[in-house]
C-alpha positions in Angstrom: -4.9 -15.2 -2.9 -6.7 -13.0 -0.3 -6.3 -9.2 0.0 -6.2 -7.3 3.4 -7.1 -3.9 4.1 -5.1 -2.9 7.3 -7.6 0.0 8.8 -6.4 2.3 11.7 -8.7 5.0 13.1 -5.9 6.9 14.2 -4.0 9.1 11.8 -2.0 12.0 12.5 -2.0 14.2 9.4 -5.8 14.3 8.6 -7.7 12.7 11.8 -10.2 9.7 11.3 -9.6 9.7 7.8 -11.0 6.2 6.7 -14.4 7.2 7.8 -14.2 10.5 6.3 -16.9 11.1 3.5 -15.7 10.9 0.0 -18.2 11.3 -2.8 -21.1 10.3 -0.6 -19.7 7.2 1.2 -16.6 6.4 3.7 -13.1 6.4 2.2 -12.8 3.0 3.5 -15.6 1.8 1.4 -14.4 3.0 -1.8 -11.0 1.2 -1.4 -13.0 -2.1 -0.3 -15.2 -2.0 -3.5 -12.0 -1.4 -5.6 -10.5 -4.2 -4.3 -13.3 -6.5 -4.4 -13.6 -5.5 -7.9 -10.8 -8.0 -8.8 -11.9 -11.6 -9.9 -8.3 -13.1 -9.0 -9.3 -12.6 -5.4 -10.5 -15.6 -3.0 -11.6 -13.1 0.0 -11.2 -9.3 1.0 -10.8 -8.9 4.7 -10.5 -5.3 6.6 -8.1 -5.7 9.4 -8.9 -3.4 12.2 -8.3 -2.3 16.0 -10.9 0.3 15.7 -14.5 -0.8 17.1 -16.2 2.0 15.2 -14.5 0.8 11.8 -15.7 -2.5 12.7 -19.2 -1.4 13.3 -19.4 0.6 10.1 -17.7 -2.5 8.1 -20.8 -4.7 9.5 -23.1 -2.4 8.7 -22.1 -2.3 5.1 -21.6 -5.6 4.8 -17.5 -5.8 4.4 -15.7 -8.5 5.7 -13.6 -7.6 8.8 -11.5 -8.9 11.7 -10.4 -7.2 14.8 -6.5 -7.1 15.1 -4.0 -6.0 18.0 -4.0 -2.3 18.8 -0.3 -3.0 19.2 0.9 -3.3 15.6 3.1 -0.5 14.4 2.6 -1.2 10.6 0.2 -2.5 8.2 2.3 -5.2 7.2 2.0 -6.5 11.0 -1.5 -6.5 10.7 -1.5 -8.3 7.5 0.7 -11.0 9.6 -1.6 -11.3 12.3 -4.5 -12.3 9.6 -2.2 -14.8 8.0 -2.0 -16.7 11.6 -5.7 -17.7 11.1 -6.5 -17.3 7.8 -4.5 -19.8 4.8 -3.8 -18.6 1.5 -0.9 -19.1 -0.9 -0.7 -14.9 -1.3 -1.4 -11.9 0.9 -2.5 -9.1 -1.0 -2.0 -5.5 1.4 -3.5 -2.9 -0.1 -3.9 0.7 1.9 -7.2 1.7 3.8 -6.5 5.2 2.1 -5.8 4.3 -1.5 -9.6 4.9 -3.1 -7.9 4.9 -6.6 -6.9 1.0 -6.2 -8.2 -1.1 -9.4 -8.6 -4.6 -10.4 -5.4 -4.2 -12.5 -3.2 -3.4 -9.4 -3.9 -6.5 -7.8 -3.9 -8.3 -11.4 0.0 -6.8 -11.7 1.1 -7.7 -8.3 -0.5 -11.8 -8.7 1.2 -11.6 -11.8 4.5 -11.3 -10.1 3.9 -13.8 -7.6 3.4 -16.5 -10.3 7.1 -16.7 -10.0 7.5 -19.1 -6.8 10.8 -17.8 -5.9 9.5 -14.1 -5.3 8.6 -13.6 -1.6 7.6 -10.0 -1.4 6.0 -7.9 -4.4 4.7 -4.4 -4.7 4.4 -1.6 -7.4 5.9 1.2 -8.8 4.8 4.0 -11.7 6.5 6.5 -13.5 6.7 9.5 -11.3 5.2 13.0 -12.5 7.1 15.7 -12.4 5.4 17.0 -9.2 6.4 13.6 -7.1 10.0 13.6 -8.0 10.8 15.9 -5.0 8.2 15.4 -2.9 8.9 13.8 0.1 5.4 12.0 0.8 6.0 10.2 -2.6 8.3 7.4 -2.2 10.6 6.5 -5.2 12.1 3.2 -6.0 15.3 2.0 -7.8 15.5 -1.3 -9.2 18.0 -3.7 -10.9 17.8 -5.3 -14.0 15.6 -8.2 -12.9 13.2 -6.0 -11.3 14.0 -6.5 -7.7 14.0 -3.0 -5.5 17.8 -1.6 -4.8 16.2 1.2 -2.4 13.1 2.9 -1.8 13.4 6.5 -0.5 11.5 9.9 0.3 14.6 11.6 -1.6 15.2 12.0 -5.1 16.7 9.0 -6.4 18.3 8.2 -8.8 20.3 11.6 -8.4 20.9 13.3 -11.9 24.6 14.7 -11.1 24.9 16.0 -14.9 21.5 17.4 -15.0 21.1 15.2 -18.3 17.4 14.6 -17.7 18.1 11.1 -18.4 17.1 8.9 -15.2 13.9 7.3 -15.0 12.3 8.1 -12.0 9.7 6.0 -10.4 7.1 6.3 -7.4 6.2 3.7 -5.5 2.8 2.7 -4.8 1.8 1.0 -1.5 0.7 -2.2 -2.8 2.1 -5.6 -1.5 1.8 -9.0 -2.0 3.5 -11.5 0.5 4.2 -15.2 0.9 3.3 -16.4 4.4 7.0 -17.1 5.2 8.1 -13.8 4.5 5.4 -12.3 6.8 6.6 -14.4 9.3 10.0 -13.5 8.9 9.1 -9.4 9.0 7.1 -10.0 11.8 10.2 -11.7 13.9 12.9 -9.1 13.1 13.1 -5.7 14.6 12.1 -2.3 13.2 15.6 -1.6 10.9 17.3 1.4 11.0 16.6 2.5 7.6 13.0 1.7 8.3 13.0 4.0 10.9 15.0 6.8 9.3 12.7 6.8 6.0 9.5 5.9 8.1 9.2 3.2 5.3 8.0 -0.1 6.8 9.1 -2.0 3.1 12.9 -1.3 4.3 12.8 -3.9 6.8 12.8 -6.6 4.1 15.6 -4.8 2.3 17.7 -4.2 5.2 17.7 -7.7 6.2 18.6 -9.3 2.8 14.8 -10.3 1.8 14.4 -9.2 -1.9 11.4 -7.2 -3.1 10.1 -7.6 -6.7 8.4 -4.6 -8.4 6.0 -4.5 -11.0 5.2 -1.6 -13.2 1.8 -0.4 -13.6 0.3 2.7 -15.7 -1.9 3.5 -13.2 -0.9 6.0 -10.6 -2.8 6.7 -7.4 -3.5 9.1 -4.7 -3.2 8.0 -1.4 -5.1 10.2 1.1 -2.9 11.8 3.6 -4.2 15.5 3.9 -7.4 17.8 3.4 -6.4 18.7 -0.3 -5.9 15.2 -1.2 -9.5 14.3 -0.3 -10.8 17.3 -2.2 -8.6 16.0 -5.5 -9.7 12.8 -5.2 -13.4 13.9 -4.8 -13.3 16.1 -7.5 -12.0 13.0 -9.8 -14.6 10.9 -8.6 -17.2 13.3 -9.5 -15.8 13.9 -12.8 -15.6 10.2 -13.5 -19.5 9.5 -12.3 -20.5 12.8 -14.5 -18.8 11.1 -17.9 
């Protein structure tokens, strides 16, 4: 298996976030080192369309490959890498996930031990503050652990106020087989994908099952200045221990 870290410099909510300093090194560096800590991966590649990110990666000795600027999603960027780098499984780790752990990679690869699984991803129990937060994507699965739906809305809805539904937050880590990547890239952007702004819905809307593994390790994706400060405080606290 190989891991690909899609890395765009253009980001609307937090400009140039992947090169922002986090506890003394670029955000992207934390992600690269975390993914690289997994003993289960054959290789880790940063996939970017930015010459600046290319230069930073080369300076630090991180493996990097230039990809098309036309891609609209990280999955499309991983698909381009899959055209030139052979692997049985491709792992997609977002470049703004500095709290990535080797355990996330292990849980994903465990899902992919079943040869019938085409796409895998992760969920964790949703913290109270995530349940109604549209930036925290929720996922509902069937009894076999396959995704029924991903949404920014609060799902499942607790009509009678029983407090019973277990709600799960989706974590943006993916594992794919090459056939699934090829199929994704050949399909147009789906209606649900466009509505929720969630690329994984293209798989579901086109009948491609997505298996979901559970992890106890939540993450904080960096989308805002506040996220950056929260993770900075966590990392500094860890180092002080």
